[in-house]
PDB file of C-alpha atoms in Angstrom:
ATOM      1  CA  MET A  97      -4.250 -23.453 -82.012  1.00 50.00           C
ATOM      2  CA  LYS A  98      -6.303 -20.833 -83.921  1.00 45.00           C
ATOM      3  CA  ASN A  99      -3.209 -18.626 -84.225  1.00 47.00           C
ATOM      4  CA  ARG A 100      -1.164 -21.556 -85.487  1.00 47.00           C
ATOM      5  CA  HIS A 101      -3.729 -22.322 -88.196  1.00 48.00           C
ATOM      6  CA  ARG A 102      -4.060 -18.637 -89.136  1.00 48.00           C
ATOM      7  CA  GLN A 103      -0.265 -18.393 -89.515  1.00 45.00           C
ATOM      8  CA  LEU A 104      -0.279 -21.576 -91.526  1.00 43.00           C
ATOM      9  CA  GLN A 105      -2.983 -20.248 -93.875  1.00 48.00           C
ATOM     10  CA  THR A 106      -0.976 -17.045 -94.410  1.00 45.00           C
ATOM     11  CA  LEU A 107       2.152 -19.061 -95.133  1.00 40.00           C
ATOM     12  CA  ILE A 108       0.304 -21.246 -97.642  1.00 40.00           C
ATOM     13  CA  ALA A 109      -1.090 -18.199 -99.440  1.00 43.00           C
ATOM     14  CA  THR A 110       2.406 -16.666 -99.634  1.00 38.00           C
ATOM     15  CA  VAL A 111       3.937 -19.851-100.954  1.00 36.00           C
ATOM     16  CA  MET A 112       1.220 -20.218-103.599  1.00 39.00           C
ATOM     17  CA  ALA A 113       1.718 -16.619-104.710  1.00 39.00           C
ATOM     18  CA  MET A 114       5.476 -17.177-105.055  1.00 35.00           C
ATOM     19  CA  PHE A 115       4.814 -20.376-106.981  1.00 34.00           C
ATOM     20  CA  ILE A 116       2.581 -18.523-109.469  1.00 34.00           C
ATOM     21  CA  LEU A 117       5.202 -15.793-110.020  1.00 34.00           C
ATOM     22  CA  LEU A 118       7.952 -18.331-110.590  1.00 32.00           C
ATOM     23  CA  SER A 119       5.800 -20.283-113.034  1.00 35.00           C
ATOM     24  CA  VAL A 120       4.797 -17.426-115.340  1.00 35.00           C
ATOM     25  CA  ASN A 121       7.548 -17.996-117.905  1.00 36.00           C
ATOM     26  CA  ILE A 122       7.767 -21.764-117.658  1.00 33.00           C
ATOM     27  CA  ASP A 123       6.527 -23.387-120.865  1.00 39.00           C
ATOM     28  CA  ALA A 124       5.882 -26.852-119.472  1.00 40.00           C
ATOM     29  CA  ALA A 125       3.748 -26.904-116.344  1.00 37.00           C
ATOM     30  CA  PRO A 126       4.803 -29.428-113.692  1.00 39.00           C
ATOM     31  CA  GLU A 127       3.023 -32.748-113.839  1.00 44.00           C
ATOM     32  CA  ARG A 128       1.512 -32.187-110.370  1.00 40.00           C
ATOM     33  CA  PRO A 129       1.686 -28.951-108.355  1.00 42.00           C
ATOM     34  CA  MET A 130       2.998 -29.356-104.855  1.00 53.00           C
ATOM     35  CA  PRO A 131       0.034 -30.122-102.592  1.00 50.00           C
ATOM     36  CA  VAL A 132      -0.744 -27.866 -99.667  1.00 60.00           C
ATOM     37  CA  THR A 133      -3.076 -30.258 -97.897  1.00 88.00           C
ATOM     38  CA  LEU A 134      -2.416 -33.840 -96.790  1.00 94.00           C
ATOM     39  CA  LYS A 135      -5.136 -36.237 -95.661  1.00 93.00           C
ATOM     40  CA  TYR A 136      -4.493 -38.214 -92.481  1.00 92.00           C
ATOM     41  CA  ASN A 137      -6.702 -40.692 -90.635  1.00 89.00           C
ATOM     42  CA  LEU A 138      -7.172 -39.374 -87.119  1.00 81.00           C
ATOM     43  CA  ALA A 139      -9.506 -42.026 -85.801  1.00 67.00           C
ATOM     44  CA  GLY A 140      -7.723 -45.347 -86.133  1.00 64.00           C
ATOM     45  CA  THR A 141      -8.785 -47.045 -82.942  1.00 68.00           C
ATOM     46  CA  GLY A 142      -9.467 -44.851 -79.957  1.00 77.00           C
ATOM     47  CA  SER A 143      -8.412 -47.726 -77.731  1.00 88.00           C
ATOM     48  CA  TRP A 144      -4.774 -47.455 -78.789  1.00 92.00           C
ATOM     49  CA  VAL A 145      -4.110 -45.312 -75.731  1.00 93.00           C
ATOM     50  CA  PRO A 146      -2.119 -43.062 -75.672  1.00 95.00           C
ATOM     51  CA  TYR A 147      -1.320 -43.123 -79.398  1.00 94.00           C
ATOM     52  CA  GLY A 148      -4.721 -43.106 -81.111  1.00 90.00           C
ATOM     53  CA  PHE A 149      -7.350 -40.382 -80.968  1.00 87.00           C
ATOM     54  CA  PHE A 150      -9.695 -40.980 -78.048  1.00 77.00           C
ATOM     55  CA  GLY A 151     -11.938 -37.946 -78.124  1.00 78.00           C
ATOM     56  CA  ASP A 152     -10.182 -35.423 -75.863  1.00 83.00           C
ATOM     57  CA  VAL A 153      -9.422 -32.257 -77.833  1.00 81.00           C
ATOM     58  CA  ASP A 154      -6.860 -31.173 -75.230  1.00 86.00           C
ATOM     59  CA  LYS A 155      -5.082 -34.534 -75.391  1.00 90.00           C
ATOM     60  CA  PRO A 156      -5.955 -35.969 -78.818  1.00 91.00           C
ATOM     61  CA  GLY A 157      -3.272 -38.649 -78.722  1.00 93.00           C
ATOM     62  CA  ILE A 158       0.419 -38.936 -79.565  1.00 95.00           C
ATOM     63  CA  PHE A 159      -0.096 -39.616 -83.268  1.00 94.00           C
ATOM     64  CA  ALA A 160      -2.407 -36.620 -83.740  1.00 93.00           C
ATOM     65  CA  GLU A 161      -0.075 -34.217 -81.927  1.00 95.00           C
ATOM     66  CA  VAL A 162       3.097 -35.467 -83.598  1.00 96.00           C
ATOM     67  CA  ILE A 163       1.750 -35.348 -87.145  1.00 95.00           C
ATOM     68  CA  ALA A 164       0.223 -31.890 -86.598  1.00 94.00           C
ATOM     69  CA  ALA A 165       3.594 -30.619 -85.344  1.00 97.00           C
ATOM     70  CA  ILE A 166       5.464 -32.104 -88.316  1.00 97.00           C
ATOM     71  CA  LEU A 167       3.082 -30.854 -90.989  1.00 95.00           C
ATOM     72  CA  ASP A 168       2.881 -27.406 -89.395  1.00 94.00           C
ATOM     73  CA  ARG A 169       6.683 -27.168 -89.321  1.00 96.00           C
ATOM     74  CA  ALA A 170       6.994 -28.414 -92.916  1.00 95.00           C
ATOM     75  CA  GLY A 171       4.421 -25.859 -94.088  1.00 93.00           C
ATOM     76  CA  TYR A 172       1.594 -28.156 -95.135  1.00 93.00           C
ATOM     77  CA  SER A 173      -2.003 -27.985 -94.041  1.00 90.00           C
ATOM     78  CA  PHE A 174      -3.837 -31.199 -93.278  1.00 89.00           C
ATOM     79  CA  GLU A 175      -7.268 -32.712 -93.086  1.00 90.00           C
ATOM     80  CA  PHE A 176      -8.216 -35.331 -90.511  1.00 88.00           C
ATOM     81  CA  TYR A 177     -10.519 -38.198 -91.427  1.00 87.00           C
ATOM     82  CA  TYR A 178     -12.210 -40.801 -89.241  1.00 83.00           C
ATOM     83  CA  TYR A 179     -11.920 -44.254 -90.758  1.00 84.00           C
ATOM     84  CA  PRO A 180     -11.730 -47.412 -88.619  1.00 80.00           C
ATOM     85  CA  PRO A 181      -8.423 -49.314 -89.071  1.00 77.00           C
ATOM     86  CA  LYS A 182      -9.612 -51.847 -91.645  1.00 77.00           C
ATOM     87  CA  ARG A 183     -11.369 -49.203 -93.758  1.00 85.00           C
ATOM     88  CA  ALA A 184      -8.393 -46.837 -93.419  1.00 84.00           C
ATOM     89  CA  ASP A 185      -6.108 -49.411 -95.042  1.00 80.00           C
ATOM     90  CA  LYS A 186      -8.377 -49.542 -98.076  1.00 84.00           C
ATOM     91  CA  ALA A 187      -8.831 -45.761 -98.141  1.00 88.00           C
ATOM     92  CA  PHE A 188      -5.058 -45.337 -98.208  1.00 85.00           C
ATOM     93  CA  ASP A 189      -4.732 -47.699-101.169  1.00 83.00           C
ATOM     94  CA  GLU A 190      -7.531 -45.859-102.966  1.00 88.00           C
ATOM     95  CA  GLY A 191      -5.832 -42.478-102.523  1.00 87.00           C
ATOM     96  CA  LEU A 192      -8.422 -41.171-100.074  1.00 91.00           C
ATOM     97  CA  LEU A 193      -5.655 -40.801 -97.480  1.00 93.00           C
ATOM     98  CA  ASP A 194      -2.139 -39.484 -98.114  1.00 94.00           C
ATOM     99  CA  VAL A 195      -0.053 -40.046 -95.004  1.00 94.00           C
ATOM    100  CA  ASP A 196       0.003 -42.257 -91.917  1.00 92.00           C
ATOM    101  CA  PHE A 197       2.332 -43.617 -89.250  1.00 93.00           C
ATOM    102  CA  MET A 198       4.027 -46.899 -90.056  1.00 94.00           C
ATOM    103  CA  SER A 199       6.873 -49.157 -88.980  1.00 95.00           C
ATOM    104  CA  SER A 200       8.656 -51.638 -91.224  1.00 93.00           C
ATOM    105  CA  ALA A 201       8.696 -53.957 -88.183  1.00 95.00           C
ATOM    106  CA  TRP A 202       4.979 -54.545 -88.744  1.00 95.00           C
ATOM    107  CA  PHE A 203       5.496 -56.002 -92.225  1.00 93.00           C
ATOM    108  CA  LYS A 204       6.930 -59.280 -93.473  1.00 91.00           C
ATOM    109  CA  ASP A 205      10.588 -58.716 -94.408  1.00 89.00           C
ATOM    110  CA  GLY A 206      10.139 -55.049 -93.440  1.00 88.00           C
ATOM    111  CA  ASP A 207       8.506 -54.273 -96.804  1.00 90.00           C
ATOM    112  CA  ILE A 208       6.015 -51.381 -96.560  1.00 90.00           C
ATOM    113  CA  GLY A 209       5.010 -51.825-100.212  1.00 86.00           C
ATOM    114  CA  ASP A 210       6.233 -50.422-103.518  1.00 86.00           C
ATOM    115  CA  PRO A 211       3.510 -47.730-103.845  1.00 90.00           C
ATOM    116  CA  TYR A 212       4.813 -45.967-100.730  1.00 93.00           C
ATOM    117  CA  VAL A 213       7.785 -43.983 -99.478  1.00 96.00           C
ATOM    118  CA  ALA A 214       8.957 -43.422 -95.912  1.00 97.00           C
ATOM    119  CA  SER A 215      10.172 -40.385 -93.998  1.00 98.00           C
ATOM    120  CA  SER A 216      13.061 -40.436 -91.559  1.00 98.00           C
ATOM    121  CA  THR A 217      12.523 -42.021 -88.142  1.00 98.00           C
ATOM    122  CA  ILE A 218      10.331 -40.125 -85.670  1.00 98.00           C
ATOM    123  CA  PHE A 219      10.357 -42.481 -82.656  1.00 97.00           C
ATOM    124  CA  ASN A 220      10.590 -46.163 -81.745  1.00 96.00           C
ATOM    125  CA  LEU A 221       7.732 -48.428 -80.717  1.00 96.00           C
ATOM    126  CA  THR A 222       7.680 -51.901 -79.170  1.00 97.00           C
ATOM    127  CA  GLU A 223       4.829 -54.396 -79.265  1.00 98.00           C
ATOM    128  CA  TYR A 224       4.643 -57.393 -76.958  1.00 98.00           C
ATOM    129  CA  ILE A 225       3.083 -60.793 -76.743  1.00 98.00           C
ATOM    130  CA  VAL A 226       0.748 -60.200 -73.825  1.00 98.00           C
ATOM    131  CA  THR A 227      -0.820 -62.977 -71.793  1.00 98.00           C
ATOM    132  CA  LEU A 228      -2.160 -63.756 -68.340  1.00 98.00           C
ATOM    133  CA  PRO A 229       0.640 -64.070 -65.751  1.00 98.00           C
ATOM    134  CA  GLU A 230       0.110 -67.809 -65.266  1.00 98.00           C
ATOM    135  CA  ASN A 231       0.690 -68.381 -68.986  1.00 98.00           C
ATOM    136  CA  ALA A 232       3.761 -66.175 -69.406  1.00 98.00           C
ATOM    137  CA  HIS A 233       6.208 -69.108 -69.239  1.00 97.00           C
ATOM    138  CA  GLY A 234       4.765 -70.395 -72.524  1.00 97.00           C
ATOM    139  CA  TYR A 235       5.584 -67.213 -74.457  1.00 98.00           C
ATOM    140  CA  VAL A 236       9.248 -66.508 -73.807  1.00 97.00           C
ATOM    141  CA  THR A 237      10.043 -66.114 -77.527  1.00 96.00           C
ATOM    142  CA  PRO A 238       8.049 -64.526 -80.383  1.00 95.00           C
ATOM    143  CA  SER A 239       7.810 -67.861 -82.157  1.00 96.00           C
ATOM    144  CA  SER A 240       5.809 -69.198 -79.194  1.00 97.00           C
ATOM    145  CA  ILE A 241       2.608 -67.929 -80.833  1.00 98.00           C
ATOM    146  CA  HIS A 242       3.147 -69.785 -84.105  1.00 98.00           C
ATOM    147  CA  GLY A 243       0.273 -72.113 -84.887  1.00 98.00           C
ATOM    148  CA  GLN A 244      -1.866 -70.632 -82.116  1.00 98.00           C
ATOM    149  CA  ARG A 245      -4.957 -68.406 -81.984  1.00 98.00           C
ATOM    150  CA  VAL A 246      -3.738 -64.888 -81.208  1.00 98.00           C
ATOM    151  CA  GLY A 247      -5.790 -61.775 -80.435  1.00 98.00           C
ATOM    152  CA  THR A 248      -5.185 -59.026 -82.999  1.00 97.00           C
ATOM    153  CA  VAL A 249      -6.803 -55.742 -84.056  1.00 94.00           C
ATOM    154  CA  ALA A 250      -8.723 -55.839 -87.338  1.00 90.00           C
ATOM    155  CA  GLY A 251      -6.896 -53.837 -90.000  1.00 88.00           C
ATOM    156  CA  TYR A 252      -3.513 -53.906 -88.262  1.00 91.00           C
ATOM    157  CA  ASP A 253      -0.440 -55.438 -89.913  1.00 93.00           C
ATOM    158  CA  TYR A 254       1.693 -58.058 -88.157  1.00 96.00           C
ATOM    159  CA  HIS A 255       4.936 -59.249 -89.723  1.00 96.00           C
ATOM    160  CA  ASP A 256       4.337 -62.945 -88.986  1.00 97.00           C
ATOM    161  CA  ASP A 257       0.543 -63.279 -89.186  1.00 97.00           C
ATOM    162  CA  ASP A 258       0.960 -66.051 -91.736  1.00 97.00           C
ATOM    163  CA  LYS A 259       2.347 -68.176 -88.898  1.00 98.00           C
ATOM    164  CA  PHE A 260      -0.491 -67.863 -86.394  1.00 98.00           C
ATOM    165  CA  ILE A 261      -4.281 -67.731 -86.467  1.00 98.00           C
ATOM    166  CA  ARG A 262      -5.555 -64.170 -86.222  1.00 98.00           C
ATOM    167  CA  VAL A 263      -8.578 -63.575 -84.026  1.00 98.00           C
ATOM    168  CA  ASP A 264      -9.513 -60.025 -85.008  1.00 96.00           C
ATOM    169  CA  PHE A 265     -11.231 -57.727 -82.554  1.00 94.00           C
ATOM    170  CA  PHE A 266     -12.120 -54.083 -83.178  1.00 90.00           C
ATOM    171  CA  SER A 267      -9.879 -52.539 -80.527  1.00 92.00           C
ATOM    172  CA  GLU A 268      -7.056 -52.986 -78.046  1.00 95.00           C
ATOM    173  CA  ALA A 269      -9.520 -52.698 -75.161  1.00 95.00           C
ATOM    174  CA  ARG A 270     -11.502 -55.660 -76.452  1.00 96.00           C
ATOM    175  CA  LEU A 271      -8.327 -57.715 -76.762  1.00 97.00           C
ATOM    176  CA  ILE A 272      -7.722 -57.410 -73.022  1.00 98.00           C
ATOM    177  CA  LYS A 273     -11.343 -58.378 -72.359  1.00 97.00           C
ATOM    178  CA  GLY A 274     -10.980 -61.316 -74.723  1.00 97.00           C
ATOM    179  CA  LEU A 275      -7.852 -62.387 -72.882  1.00 97.00           C
ATOM    180  CA  GLN A 276      -9.758 -62.223 -69.606  1.00 97.00           C
ATOM    181  CA  MET A 277     -12.568 -64.326 -71.088  1.00 97.00           C
ATOM    182  CA  LEU A 278     -10.049 -66.918 -72.381  1.00 96.00           C
ATOM    183  CA  ARG A 279     -10.972 -66.347 -76.028  1.00 97.00           C
ATOM    184  CA  PHE A 280      -7.266 -66.853 -76.716  1.00 97.00           C
ATOM    185  CA  ARG A 281      -4.126 -67.265 -74.619  1.00 98.00           C
ATOM    186  CA  SER A 282      -2.175 -64.317 -76.022  1.00 98.00           C
ATOM    187  CA  VAL A 283      -2.597 -60.955 -77.758  1.00 98.00           C
ATOM    188  CA  ILE A 284      -0.220 -58.522 -79.464  1.00 98.00           C
ATOM    189  CA  LEU A 285      -0.180 -55.028 -77.954  1.00 98.00           C
ATOM    190  CA  GLU A 286       2.091 -52.058 -77.348  1.00 97.00           C
ATOM    191  CA  GLY A 287       3.252 -52.077 -73.716  1.00 97.00           C
ATOM    192  CA  VAL A 288       1.756 -48.807 -72.423  1.00 96.00           C
ATOM    193  CA  THR A 289      -1.539 -49.615 -74.139  1.00 96.00           C
ATOM    194  CA  ALA A 290      -1.650 -53.102 -72.633  1.00 97.00           C
ATOM    195  CA  LYS A 291      -0.989 -51.762 -69.124  1.00 97.00           C
ATOM    196  CA  HIS A 292      -3.644 -49.061 -69.513  1.00 96.00           C
ATOM    197  CA  TRP A 293      -6.426 -51.521 -70.350  1.00 97.00           C
ATOM    198  CA  SER A 294      -5.125 -54.049 -67.852  1.00 98.00           C
ATOM    199  CA  SER A 295      -5.578 -51.429 -65.127  1.00 97.00           C
ATOM    200  CA  HIS A 296      -8.904 -50.208 -66.535  1.00 97.00           C
ATOM    201  CA  TYR A 297     -10.463 -53.673 -66.524  1.00 97.00           C
ATOM    202  CA  ASP A 298      -8.493 -54.993 -63.550  1.00 98.00           C
ATOM    203  CA  VAL A 299      -7.036 -57.840 -65.618  1.00 98.00           C
ATOM    204  CA  PRO A 300      -3.541 -58.932 -64.501  1.00 98.00           C
ATOM    205  CA  ILE A 301      -1.230 -59.359 -67.500  1.00 98.00           C
ATOM    206  CA  ALA A 302       2.372 -60.191 -68.365  1.00 98.00           C
ATOM    207  CA  LEU A 303       4.395 -58.711 -71.206  1.00 98.00           C
ATOM    208  CA  ALA A 304       5.835 -62.130 -71.975  1.00 98.00           C
ATOM    209  CA  SER A 305       8.174 -61.303 -74.873  1.00 98.00           C
ATOM    210  CA  VAL A 306       8.815 -58.684 -77.552  1.00 98.00           C
ATOM    211  CA  HIS A 307       6.850 -59.342 -80.723  1.00 98.00           C
ATOM    212  CA  SER A 308       8.161 -56.420 -82.794  1.00 97.00           C
ATOM    213  CA  GLU A 309      10.420 -53.475 -82.158  1.00 96.00           C
ATOM    214  CA  GLY A 310      11.077 -50.849 -84.771  1.00 95.00           C
ATOM    215  CA  GLU A 311      11.313 -47.289 -85.970  1.00 96.00           C
ATOM    216  CA  VAL A 312       8.109 -45.396 -86.662  1.00 97.00           C
ATOM    217  CA  PHE A 313       8.005 -43.003 -89.616  1.00 98.00           C
ATOM    218  CA  LEU A 314       5.502 -41.289 -91.885  1.00 97.00           C
ATOM    219  CA  ARG A 315       4.387 -43.376 -94.848  1.00 94.00           C
ATOM    220  CA  LEU A 316       3.263 -41.460 -97.913  1.00 95.00           C
ATOM    221  CA  ARG A 317       1.954 -42.526-101.269  1.00 92.00           C
ATOM    222  CA  LYS A 318       4.880 -42.476-103.721  1.00 92.00           C
ATOM    223  CA  GLU A 319       3.454 -39.569-105.718  1.00 92.00           C
ATOM    224  CA  PHE A 320       4.324 -37.366-102.735  1.00 93.00           C
ATOM    225  CA  SER A 321       8.038 -38.297-102.750  1.00 94.00           C
ATOM    226  CA  ASP A 322       8.963 -34.669-103.406  1.00 94.00           C
ATOM    227  CA  LEU A 323       7.663 -33.754 -99.941  1.00 96.00           C
ATOM    228  CA  LEU A 324      10.161 -35.964 -98.120  1.00 96.00           C
ATOM    229  CA  PRO A 325      13.010 -33.388 -97.839  1.00 96.00           C
ATOM    230  CA  SER A 326      10.795 -30.812 -96.117  1.00 96.00           C
ATOM    231  CA  LEU A 327       9.122 -33.438 -93.918  1.00 97.00           C
ATOM    232  CA  ASN A 328      12.487 -34.882 -92.894  1.00 98.00           C
ATOM    233  CA  GLU A 329      13.808 -31.407 -92.094  1.00 98.00           C
ATOM    234  CA  ALA A 330      10.750 -30.817 -89.910  1.00 98.00           C
ATOM    235  CA  ILE A 331      11.196 -34.149 -88.114  1.00 98.00           C
ATOM    236  CA  THR A 332      14.881 -33.441 -87.447  1.00 98.00           C
ATOM    237  CA  ALA A 333      14.144 -29.949 -86.132  1.00 98.00           C
ATOM    238  CA  LEU A 334      11.348 -31.121 -83.810  1.00 98.00           C
ATOM    239  CA  LYS A 335      13.495 -33.929 -82.435  1.00 98.00           C
ATOM    240  CA  ASN A 336      16.480 -31.610 -81.876  1.00 98.00           C
ATOM    241  CA  GLU A 337      14.263 -29.055 -80.140  1.00 98.00           C
ATOM    242  CA  GLY A 338      12.844 -31.750 -77.861  1.00 98.00           C
ATOM    243  CA  GLU A 339       9.277 -31.250 -79.104  1.00 98.00           C
ATOM    244  CA  ILE A 340       8.702 -34.926 -79.911  1.00 98.00           C
ATOM    245  CA  ASP A 341       9.936 -35.892 -76.437  1.00 97.00           C
ATOM    246  CA  ARG A 342       7.663 -33.271 -74.861  1.00 97.00           C
ATOM    247  CA  ILE A 343       4.642 -34.758 -76.597  1.00 97.00           C
ATOM    248  CA  PHE A 344       5.518 -38.232 -75.296  1.00 97.00           C
ATOM    249  CA  GLN A 345       6.099 -36.880 -71.787  1.00 96.00           C
ATOM    250  CA  LYS A 346       2.673 -35.218 -71.885  1.00 95.00           C
ATOM    251  CA  TYR A 347       1.213 -38.728 -72.194  1.00 94.00           C
ATOM    252  CA  ALA A 348       3.586 -40.194 -69.580  1.00 92.00           C
ATOM    253  CA  VAL A 349       5.475 -42.250 -72.179  1.00 92.00           C
ATOM    254  CA  LYS A 350       9.293 -42.452 -72.007  1.00 73.00           C
TER     255      LYS A 350
END
């Protein structure tokens, strides 16, 4: 890891030197020089196993490893921050964060918002309506939750949360505990995450129906649109080389 960062620092210095040489005779300076550092929220919720950061430096989570691989390949350095989900959403809007993982499937009508741009697809992710086994027959379609109290994670986006009553908890782990304690009859969780906490707390569950299924990409603030070609090239290369798959296999996903 130290070698990777040392190589990255050398590459950044070289690129900046080339940029200065190329700019000497340009009368009008560009409106914004190309950034060399992007800010990403590492924390999220540590309970989103195996995607979120949960404290193990050797296995920091799928999101952390994937974004580090992409930004390294594209030639950008990065800074990790540690905001909880709800605060991270606000920090992103305020420009305190530059890039995150997102899926249009999480938003109403697939709209990620005009201030943002999206990279090419990195992987797919499916979230389920999760309930206790004896209640599974009542949740055979996504619309089954409409009008009901549903366990959700504070700060997360859900494409149809105007049709059910959100009961926000701080983490995926607490959603499974809330389900066990009958705080609600259903929760929305990614499948591997749900099974992890089901096993951890010995709470039998059923993945009753798919709530959302979509492509996951990097979302950037629109002012960084010029970075998309290099980021997309990096994503394509890592997928073709099997690196993205290797990261998922490391966490026993796929």
